Amino acid sequence: METSTPEICIFWFRRDLRLEDNTGLMAACASGLPVLPVFVFDAYYTRQLQPDDARTLFVYQHLQKLHASLLAYSSGLLVKRGDVLSVIQSLLKQYRVGAVYTNRGYEPQDRETEQIINVALTDQGVAFHTFKDHVIFEKDEVLSATGTPYTVFTPYKRKWLEAYRQVPVSFTEDVPVSSAFYNWSAEFPTLEQLSFRQSLISIPPPRMEEEVWVKYADSRDYPAAKAGTCFGPHLRFGTLSIRRLMHAVTPVSEVLQSELIWREFFFQCLWHFPETVNEPFRTRGKFVTWRNNEEDFDRWRSGNTGFPLVDAGMRQLAKTGTMANRVRMIAASFLVKHLLVDWTWGERWFAAHLLDYEQASNVGNWQWVAGTGTDAAPYFRIFNPLAQQKRFDPKNTYVKEWVPEFNSPSYLQQQLDLKVASQRALEAFRQGK
């Protein structure tokens, strides 16, 4: 690096793939140093994914859009794949970097990575600035009167709403001015150069029509209604601003607002109790004797249990990367309660396939179903998949879409007796106190 090289700062894009209303990016652009935008396909995550994972393609496509936007600013997006620290250290050798800016992550792995980078940058005299962008309230911003984190949703929501009313949450549609970015040019890498491939699954855009939001409360439990908003992947990767979305949703749908607050509740839980990624929050869950039968698990994940609503959901997940929320709950309950398979098995399967996977929500919801987590449902709550089908798919429309052999001799026999399996689960959880 030559001493005549101008001093710059790096903005490290992560789960914030947009120029507008990007907290950390705006701070970097206001620093007075030209901003070099960087994205790293983190090796920690990519090695867990197939080369044609739809989420990777989704990220890649949005990086292309960011790059195209930055070209208009005589700049561009530097895209790498590998170990984040190694990539940043290589940039420190190429450029005279005064600071690195990024938006905070909340998963244990993200926090560890930030800590490692902070130490490395501090040792080299480079400032490391992190910002809140992925959520509206984080860490200790919504606490109980005693200063402790909430572990029950309803009081958390009450306090969250109080804070939301008292502290206006602003957002901006503006993008940084072109002079804020470092003037450079580079070829944008192809999928093949990054060792990725095209996917057969695509992620749809978020449904931003108010008509969809208004109907959501009454139709969300009926999988055939296809009432989903598709917010999940866009919030996960930050192609949609949570501040902008909450502002728009709040006056239209209390139910959707509540769903977004659930997301923040689970982030708060994961922040304060990171061990719950692998360990049950409640003591009972630590002593349950799981059956963990491999054959049972294989039939569940392939959608061949003989219980139509469970099978439909699991086949939809495998084919599309999506599953209606009600069906997720039923499929999860069936695995944990009726099959007595450890919830972590199901959590990891969902993590590998859900397009909208976020660790905080996925872990939180699986532990809720298992009755082992924060705000846990009673361990004796067990969903009957046949009764749920009769209530929420009364014409079998959803089931027939994904299980075409339903009601034919070729359809599998039911995997187990629901009553016997329920009693077995109750006994296992009682003994696990």
Short mmCIF file of C-alpha atoms in Angstrom, two decimals:
data_model
loop_
_atom_site.label_atom_id
_atom_site.label_comp_id
_atom_site.label_asym_id
_atom_site.label_seq_id
_atom_site.Cartn_x
_atom_site.Cartn_y
_atom_site.Cartn_z
CA MET A 1 0.00 0.00 0.00
CA GLU A 2 1.41 3.36 -1.01
CA THR A 3 1.39 6.23 1.49
CA SER A 4 -0.25 8.42 -1.17
CA THR A 5 -3.32 6.21 -1.16
CA PRO A 6 -6.30 8.20 0.16
CA GLU A 7 -7.71 7.17 3.52
CA ILE A 8 -11.06 5.40 3.22
CA CYS A 9 -13.56 3.56 5.39
CA ILE A 10 -15.17 0.20 4.71
CA PHE A 11 -18.86 -0.49 5.01
CA TRP A 12 -19.37 -4.20 5.52
CA PHE A 13 -22.80 -5.22 4.22
CA ARG A 14 -24.35 -8.18 6.01
CA ARG A 15 -28.10 -8.62 6.51
CA ASP A 16 -28.87 -5.11 5.30
CA LEU A 17 -28.82 -5.38 1.51
CA ARG A 18 -30.19 -1.95 0.63
CA LEU A 19 -28.92 1.60 0.27
CA GLU A 20 -31.98 3.36 1.69
CA ASP A 21 -32.64 3.54 5.44
CA ASN A 22 -29.45 1.67 6.24
CA THR A 23 -28.24 2.91 9.63
CA GLY A 24 -24.62 1.82 9.47
CA LEU A 25 -24.18 2.80 5.83
CA MET A 26 -25.49 6.32 6.46
CA ALA A 27 -23.08 6.67 9.39
CA ALA A 28 -20.18 5.55 7.20
CA CYS A 29 -21.17 8.02 4.50
CA ALA A 30 -21.30 10.81 7.07
CA SER A 31 -17.79 10.02 8.33
CA GLY A 32 -16.06 12.20 5.78
CA LEU A 33 -14.04 9.27 4.45
CA PRO A 34 -14.84 7.73 1.03
CA VAL A 35 -16.79 4.51 1.59
CA LEU A 36 -15.71 1.20 0.07
CA PRO A 37 -18.78 -1.10 0.14
CA VAL A 38 -17.91 -4.75 0.84
CA PHE A 39 -19.88 -7.99 1.14
CA VAL A 40 -18.41 -11.32 2.21
CA PHE A 41 -20.09 -14.67 1.69
CA ASP A 42 -19.02 -15.89 5.13
CA ALA A 43 -17.39 -19.32 4.99
CA TYR A 44 -18.99 -20.25 8.32
CA TYR A 45 -22.43 -20.12 6.69
CA THR A 46 -21.68 -21.08 3.09
CA ARG A 47 -20.10 -24.38 4.06
CA GLN A 48 -23.43 -25.37 5.62
CA LEU A 49 -25.35 -24.71 2.39
CA GLN A 50 -25.68 -26.47 -0.92
CA PRO A 51 -24.14 -24.60 -3.90
CA ASP A 52 -27.64 -24.07 -5.34
CA ASP A 53 -29.31 -22.92 -2.12
CA ALA A 54 -32.08 -20.46 -3.02
CA ARG A 55 -31.09 -18.08 -0.25
CA THR A 56 -27.58 -17.77 -1.65
CA LEU A 57 -28.98 -16.94 -5.08
CA PHE A 58 -31.37 -14.41 -3.51
CA VAL A 59 -28.46 -12.67 -1.78
CA TYR A 60 -26.38 -12.77 -4.97
CA GLN A 61 -29.17 -11.18 -7.01
CA HIS A 62 -29.60 -8.37 -4.50
CA LEU A 63 -25.85 -7.82 -4.44
CA GLN A 64 -26.03 -7.40 -8.21
CA LYS A 65 -28.68 -4.71 -7.71
CA LEU A 66 -26.56 -2.95 -5.11
CA HIS A 67 -23.55 -3.07 -7.42
CA ALA A 68 -25.59 -1.62 -10.29
CA SER A 69 -26.79 1.22 -8.06
CA LEU A 70 -23.25 1.95 -6.89
CA LEU A 71 -21.96 2.05 -10.47
CA ALA A 72 -24.05 5.17 -10.91
CA TYR A 73 -21.94 6.65 -8.10
CA SER A 74 -18.68 5.75 -9.91
CA SER A 75 -18.20 3.07 -7.31
CA GLY A 76 -19.14 -0.56 -6.89
CA LEU A 77 -19.61 -3.43 -4.47
CA LEU A 78 -16.62 -5.58 -3.62
CA VAL A 79 -17.86 -9.17 -3.21
CA LYS A 80 -15.73 -11.92 -1.71
CA ARG A 81 -16.20 -15.43 -0.37
CA GLY A 82 -14.23 -16.76 2.57
CA ASP A 83 -13.31 -16.07 6.16
CA VAL A 84 -14.50 -12.56 7.05
CA LEU A 85 -11.49 -11.66 9.15
CA SER A 86 -9.08 -12.81 6.43
CA VAL A 87 -10.92 -10.74 3.82
CA ILE A 88 -10.89 -7.60 5.96
CA GLN A 89 -7.23 -8.06 6.85
CA SER A 90 -6.37 -8.35 3.16
CA LEU A 91 -8.24 -5.08 2.52
CA LEU A 92 -6.22 -3.37 5.24
CA LYS A 93 -3.10 -4.28 3.27
CA GLN A 94 -4.55 -2.93 0.01
CA TYR A 95 -6.08 0.29 1.30
CA ARG A 96 -5.42 2.91 3.96
CA VAL A 97 -8.45 2.14 6.08
CA GLY A 98 -9.43 4.52 8.86
CA ALA A 99 -12.53 2.67 10.06
CA VAL A 100 -14.85 -0.24 9.38
CA TYR A 101 -18.60 0.22 9.72
CA THR A 102 -21.28 -2.46 9.89
CA ASN A 103 -24.72 -3.22 11.30
CA ARG A 104 -24.85 -5.54 14.29
CA GLY A 105 -25.77 -9.21 14.22
CA TYR A 106 -27.49 -10.96 17.13
CA GLU A 107 -26.86 -14.65 16.56
CA PRO A 108 -24.03 -16.15 18.67
CA GLN A 109 -21.84 -16.74 15.63
CA ASP A 110 -22.31 -13.15 14.42
CA ARG A 111 -21.40 -11.78 17.83
CA GLU A 112 -18.28 -13.93 17.98
CA THR A 113 -17.22 -12.77 14.51
CA GLU A 114 -17.72 -9.12 15.47
CA GLN A 115 -15.63 -9.61 18.59
CA ILE A 116 -12.79 -11.22 16.63
CA ILE A 117 -12.82 -8.43 14.06
CA ASN A 118 -12.98 -5.74 16.73
CA VAL A 119 -9.89 -7.13 18.45
CA ALA A 120 -7.99 -7.45 15.17
CA LEU A 121 -8.87 -3.92 14.03
CA THR A 122 -8.09 -2.39 17.41
CA ASP A 123 -4.65 -4.00 17.34
CA GLN A 124 -4.02 -2.24 14.02
CA GLY A 125 -5.41 1.11 15.13
CA VAL A 126 -8.52 0.88 12.96
CA ALA A 127 -11.87 1.91 14.44
CA PHE A 128 -14.75 -0.57 14.32
CA HIS A 129 -18.27 0.92 14.48
CA THR A 130 -21.42 -1.21 14.74
CA PHE A 131 -25.03 -0.02 14.54
CA LYS A 132 -28.57 -1.19 15.20
CA ASP A 133 -30.44 -1.81 11.96
CA HIS A 134 -31.93 -5.32 11.92
CA VAL A 135 -34.46 -4.66 14.69
CA ILE A 136 -36.27 -1.67 16.18
CA PHE A 137 -35.35 -2.43 19.81
CA GLU A 138 -32.32 -4.50 20.76
CA LYS A 139 -30.34 -5.85 23.70
CA ASP A 140 -31.44 -4.01 26.87
CA GLU A 141 -33.80 -1.49 25.30
CA VAL A 142 -36.96 -3.34 26.40
CA LEU A 143 -36.55 -4.68 29.94
CA SER A 144 -38.86 -5.42 32.85
CA ALA A 145 -39.28 -3.01 35.77
CA THR A 146 -36.57 -4.97 37.61
CA GLY A 147 -34.12 -4.55 34.73
CA THR A 148 -34.26 -8.16 33.61
CA PRO A 149 -35.06 -9.48 30.12
CA TYR A 150 -38.60 -10.62 29.47
CA THR A 151 -39.19 -14.34 29.03
CA VAL A 152 -42.95 -14.05 28.46
CA PHE A 153 -44.23 -12.44 25.29
CA THR A 154 -47.34 -10.56 26.45
CA PRO A 155 -45.62 -8.25 28.99
CA TYR A 156 -42.74 -7.82 26.55
CA LYS A 157 -45.17 -6.72 23.84
CA ARG A 158 -46.86 -4.29 26.23
CA LYS A 159 -43.52 -2.69 27.12
CA TRP A 160 -42.38 -2.75 23.48
CA LEU A 161 -45.49 -0.86 22.35
CA GLU A 162 -45.03 1.66 25.13
CA ALA A 163 -41.46 2.29 24.01
CA TYR A 164 -42.53 2.50 20.35
CA ARG A 165 -45.08 5.19 21.16
CA GLN A 166 -42.66 7.18 23.30
CA VAL A 167 -39.63 7.07 21.01
CA PRO A 168 -40.55 7.84 17.40
CA VAL A 169 -38.76 5.45 15.09
CA SER A 170 -37.80 7.29 11.96
CA PHE A 171 -36.72 5.95 8.60
CA THR A 172 -35.61 7.55 5.40
CA GLU A 173 -36.11 6.72 1.74
CA ASP A 174 -33.00 8.71 0.87
CA VAL A 175 -29.80 7.08 -0.33
CA PRO A 176 -26.30 8.41 0.29
CA VAL A 177 -24.89 11.01 -2.09
CA SER A 178 -22.54 9.76 -4.76
CA SER A 179 -19.57 11.69 -3.41
CA ALA A 180 -19.66 9.55 -0.25
CA PHE A 181 -18.37 6.46 -2.03
CA TYR A 182 -14.83 5.50 -2.95
CA ASN A 183 -14.26 5.89 -6.67
CA TRP A 184 -13.12 2.53 -7.92
CA SER A 185 -14.16 -0.16 -10.37
CA ALA A 186 -13.99 -3.93 -10.43
CA GLU A 187 -15.70 -6.80 -12.16
CA PHE A 188 -18.66 -8.24 -10.32
CA PRO A 189 -18.03 -11.98 -9.79
CA THR A 190 -20.18 -14.61 -11.44
CA LEU A 191 -22.00 -17.30 -9.50
CA GLU A 192 -19.51 -19.82 -10.80
CA GLN A 193 -16.54 -17.75 -9.65
CA LEU A 194 -18.05 -17.81 -6.17
CA SER A 195 -18.63 -21.60 -6.46
CA PHE A 196 -22.43 -21.23 -6.41
CA ARG A 197 -25.07 -22.46 -8.85
CA GLN A 198 -28.51 -21.39 -10.01
CA SER A 199 -31.41 -22.58 -7.85
CA LEU A 200 -34.70 -24.13 -8.90
CA ILE A 201 -36.40 -22.20 -6.07
CA SER A 202 -36.96 -18.46 -6.15
CA ILE A 203 -37.90 -16.10 -3.32
CA PRO A 204 -40.95 -13.97 -4.12
CA PRO A 205 -41.12 -10.25 -3.37
CA PRO A 206 -42.79 -9.09 -0.14
CA ARG A 207 -46.54 -8.58 -0.42
CA MET A 208 -46.94 -4.91 0.38
CA GLU A 209 -50.62 -4.52 -0.57
CA GLU A 210 -52.78 -3.33 2.33
CA GLU A 211 -55.56 -5.66 1.14
CA VAL A 212 -53.29 -8.63 1.91
CA TRP A 213 -52.48 -7.24 5.35
CA VAL A 214 -56.12 -6.64 6.24
CA LYS A 215 -57.09 -10.21 5.34
CA TYR A 216 -54.10 -11.74 7.09
CA ALA A 217 -55.70 -12.04 10.55
CA ASP A 218 -58.64 -14.10 9.29
CA SER A 219 -56.84 -16.23 6.70
CA ARG A 220 -53.35 -16.91 8.07
CA ASP A 221 -54.32 -20.20 9.76
CA TYR A 222 -55.76 -21.70 6.56
CA PRO A 223 -52.85 -22.94 4.43
CA ALA A 224 -54.94 -23.19 1.26
CA ALA A 225 -55.59 -19.44 1.46
CA LYS A 226 -51.91 -18.69 0.74
CA ALA A 227 -52.12 -15.67 3.01
CA GLY A 228 -48.41 -15.32 3.75
CA THR A 229 -46.79 -11.92 3.36
CA CYS A 230 -43.33 -13.13 2.24
CA PHE A 231 -41.78 -10.62 4.65
CA GLY A 232 -39.48 -13.20 6.22
CA PRO A 233 -36.60 -13.56 3.71
CA HIS A 234 -36.57 -9.82 3.06
CA LEU A 235 -36.28 -9.02 6.75
CA ARG A 236 -33.69 -11.76 7.19
CA PHE A 237 -31.40 -10.28 4.55
CA GLY A 238 -32.39 -6.67 5.03
CA THR A 239 -33.76 -6.02 1.57
CA LEU A 240 -36.70 -4.54 3.47
CA SER A 241 -36.29 -2.08 6.33
CA ILE A 242 -37.95 -3.22 9.57
CA ARG A 243 -38.55 0.44 10.50
CA ARG A 244 -40.30 1.20 7.25
CA LEU A 245 -42.33 -2.00 7.44
CA MET A 246 -43.44 -1.51 11.05
CA HIS A 247 -44.47 2.06 10.27
CA ALA A 248 -46.60 0.86 7.35
CA VAL A 249 -48.14 -2.18 9.04
CA THR A 250 -49.04 -0.65 12.43
CA PRO A 251 -52.16 1.30 11.39
CA VAL A 252 -53.41 -1.51 9.13
CA SER A 253 -53.04 -4.84 10.94
CA GLU A 254 -52.59 -5.37 14.66
CA VAL A 255 -51.96 -9.07 14.03
CA LEU A 256 -49.10 -8.41 11.61
CA GLN A 257 -47.67 -5.84 13.99
CA SER A 258 -47.78 -8.46 16.73
CA GLU A 259 -45.98 -10.97 14.49
CA LEU A 260 -43.18 -8.47 13.93
CA ILE A 261 -42.95 -7.88 17.68
CA TRP A 262 -42.67 -11.65 18.19
CA ARG A 263 -39.62 -11.49 15.93
CA GLU A 264 -38.06 -8.84 18.16
CA PHE A 265 -38.96 -10.82 21.28
CA PHE A 266 -37.07 -13.84 19.98
CA PHE A 267 -34.06 -11.68 19.09
CA GLN A 268 -34.06 -10.31 22.63
CA CYS A 269 -34.25 -13.86 24.04
CA LEU A 270 -31.38 -15.06 21.86
CA TRP A 271 -29.25 -12.08 22.85
CA HIS A 272 -29.68 -12.68 26.58
CA PHE A 273 -29.76 -16.48 26.42
CA PRO A 274 -27.50 -17.50 23.51
CA GLU A 275 -27.09 -21.01 24.94
CA THR A 276 -30.70 -21.75 23.93
CA VAL A 277 -29.53 -22.33 20.37
CA ASN A 278 -28.68 -25.87 21.51
CA GLU A 279 -29.98 -26.12 25.06
CA PRO A 280 -33.57 -25.97 26.36
CA PHE A 281 -34.41 -22.85 28.33
CA ARG A 282 -36.53 -24.70 30.86
CA THR A 283 -35.14 -27.40 33.13
CA ARG A 284 -37.72 -29.98 32.07
CA GLY A 285 -36.37 -30.07 28.54
CA LYS A 286 -32.92 -31.12 29.74
CA PHE A 287 -34.14 -34.41 31.17
CA VAL A 288 -36.64 -35.66 28.60
CA THR A 289 -35.68 -39.07 27.27
CA TRP A 290 -36.03 -38.65 23.52
CA ARG A 291 -36.58 -41.67 21.30
CA ASN A 292 -34.73 -40.06 18.36
CA ASN A 293 -35.65 -42.87 16.02
CA GLU A 294 -33.86 -42.32 12.70
CA GLU A 295 -36.54 -44.03 10.63
CA ASP A 296 -39.28 -41.91 12.22
CA PHE A 297 -37.28 -38.78 11.49
CA ASP A 298 -36.67 -39.80 7.87
CA ARG A 299 -40.39 -40.36 7.29
CA TRP A 300 -41.19 -37.01 8.89
CA ARG A 301 -38.72 -34.98 6.87
CA SER A 302 -39.70 -36.65 3.59
CA GLY A 303 -43.44 -36.18 4.23
CA ASN A 304 -44.30 -39.86 4.52
CA THR A 305 -45.85 -40.21 7.97
CA GLY A 306 -49.37 -41.08 6.82
CA PHE A 307 -50.77 -37.94 8.46
CA PRO A 308 -51.85 -35.74 5.54
CA LEU A 309 -51.36 -32.25 6.97
CA VAL A 310 -47.89 -33.09 8.31
CA ASP A 311 -46.90 -34.73 5.03
CA ALA A 312 -48.23 -31.83 2.95
CA GLY A 313 -46.24 -29.33 4.97
CA MET A 314 -42.99 -31.25 4.81
CA ARG A 315 -43.31 -31.83 1.07
CA GLN A 316 -44.09 -28.16 0.49
CA LEU A 317 -40.99 -27.25 2.50
CA ALA A 318 -38.77 -29.55 0.45
CA LYS A 319 -40.17 -28.30 -2.86
CA THR A 320 -40.49 -24.57 -2.19
CA GLY A 321 -38.64 -23.67 1.00
CA THR A 322 -41.89 -22.39 2.50
CA MET A 323 -44.61 -23.66 4.81
CA ALA A 324 -47.65 -21.93 6.28
CA ASN A 325 -47.17 -20.95 9.94
CA ARG A 326 -50.02 -23.11 11.23
CA VAL A 327 -48.62 -26.14 9.41
CA ARG A 328 -45.13 -25.48 10.76
CA MET A 329 -46.52 -25.65 14.26
CA ILE A 330 -48.40 -28.88 13.58
CA ALA A 331 -45.44 -30.57 11.87
CA ALA A 332 -43.12 -29.51 14.68
CA SER A 333 -45.50 -30.73 17.37
CA PHE A 334 -45.83 -34.07 15.59
CA LEU A 335 -42.06 -34.56 15.52
CA VAL A 336 -41.40 -33.51 19.10
CA LYS A 337 -44.47 -34.86 20.88
CA HIS A 338 -45.80 -37.78 18.85
CA LEU A 339 -42.43 -39.08 17.63
CA LEU A 340 -40.43 -37.91 20.66
CA VAL A 341 -37.59 -36.64 18.50
CA ASP A 342 -35.39 -33.92 20.03
CA TRP A 343 -36.52 -30.47 18.86
CA THR A 344 -32.97 -29.62 17.76
CA TRP A 345 -33.25 -32.19 14.97
CA GLY A 346 -36.28 -30.42 13.55
CA GLU A 347 -34.78 -26.97 14.10
CA ARG A 348 -31.74 -27.90 12.03
CA TRP A 349 -33.89 -29.37 9.26
CA PHE A 350 -35.94 -26.19 9.06
CA ALA A 351 -32.72 -24.15 9.13
CA ALA A 352 -31.47 -26.02 6.07
CA HIS A 353 -34.66 -25.49 4.06
CA LEU A 354 -36.72 -22.47 5.15
CA LEU A 355 -36.24 -19.47 2.89
CA ASP A 356 -37.16 -17.16 5.77
CA TYR A 357 -34.96 -18.92 8.33
CA GLU A 358 -33.79 -16.69 11.17
CA GLN A 359 -32.09 -18.47 14.02
CA ALA A 360 -33.77 -16.46 16.78
CA SER A 361 -37.32 -17.11 15.56
CA ASN A 362 -36.69 -20.69 14.52
CA VAL A 363 -35.14 -21.68 17.84
CA GLY A 364 -37.76 -19.75 19.78
CA ASN A 365 -40.68 -21.34 17.94
CA TRP A 366 -39.29 -24.87 18.15
CA GLN A 367 -38.74 -24.50 21.88
CA TRP A 368 -42.25 -23.06 22.21
CA VAL A 369 -43.71 -26.14 20.53
CA ALA A 370 -41.55 -28.45 22.64
CA GLY A 371 -42.57 -26.66 25.83
CA THR A 372 -38.91 -26.16 26.75
CA GLY A 373 -38.33 -22.51 25.91
CA THR A 374 -39.07 -18.99 27.06
CA ASP A 375 -42.78 -18.22 27.08
CA ALA A 376 -43.23 -21.97 26.72
CA ALA A 377 -46.56 -23.58 25.99
CA PRO A 378 -47.39 -26.24 28.55
CA TYR A 379 -45.58 -29.48 27.81
CA PHE A 380 -48.95 -31.24 27.75
CA ARG A 381 -50.20 -29.19 24.79
CA ILE A 382 -50.12 -31.60 21.86
CA PHE A 383 -51.65 -30.76 18.49
CA ASN A 384 -53.75 -33.47 16.88
CA PRO A 385 -52.83 -33.33 13.16
CA LEU A 386 -56.10 -34.94 12.08
CA ALA A 387 -58.25 -32.53 14.10
CA GLN A 388 -56.15 -29.61 12.84
CA GLN A 389 -56.65 -30.77 9.25
CA LYS A 390 -60.40 -30.97 9.71
CA ARG A 391 -60.50 -27.47 11.17
CA PHE A 392 -58.02 -25.58 8.99
CA ASP A 393 -58.17 -27.50 5.71
CA PRO A 394 -61.78 -28.71 5.78
CA LYS A 395 -61.99 -29.36 2.03
CA ASN A 396 -58.50 -30.90 1.97
CA THR A 397 -57.49 -28.35 -0.66
CA TYR A 398 -54.02 -27.85 0.73
CA VAL A 399 -53.47 -31.53 1.44
CA LYS A 400 -54.47 -32.57 -2.08
CA GLU A 401 -52.09 -30.02 -3.58
CA TRP A 402 -49.07 -31.56 -1.88
CA VAL A 403 -50.21 -35.14 -1.27
CA PRO A 404 -51.92 -36.10 -4.54
CA GLU A 405 -52.26 -39.75 -3.44
CA PHE A 406 -54.36 -38.67 -0.44
CA ASN A 407 -57.47 -40.86 -0.02
CA SER A 408 -56.10 -43.46 -2.42
CA PRO A 409 -54.86 -46.99 -1.69
CA SER A 410 -51.31 -45.89 -2.47
CA TYR A 411 -51.18 -43.45 0.43
CA LEU A 412 -49.12 -44.66 3.38
CA GLN A 413 -50.65 -46.13 6.49
CA GLN A 414 -50.55 -43.80 9.46
CA GLN A 415 -47.21 -44.03 11.19
CA LEU A 416 -48.58 -44.40 14.71
CA ASP A 417 -51.58 -44.33 17.02
CA LEU A 418 -52.03 -40.68 18.04
CA LYS A 419 -53.54 -41.46 21.41
CA VAL A 420 -50.81 -43.91 22.38
CA ALA A 421 -48.10 -41.55 21.15
CA SER A 422 -49.60 -38.62 23.07
CA GLN A 423 -49.63 -40.59 26.29
CA ARG A 424 -46.03 -41.66 25.68
CA ALA A 425 -45.03 -38.01 25.25
CA LEU A 426 -46.85 -36.90 28.40
CA GLU A 427 -45.10 -39.56 30.42
CA ALA A 428 -41.70 -38.68 29.00
CA PHE A 429 -42.16 -35.01 29.87
CA ARG A 430 -43.51 -35.79 33.34
CA GLN A 431 -40.43 -37.90 34.07
CA GLY A 432 -38.26 -35.13 32.66
CA LYS A 433 -39.18 -32.67 35.41
#
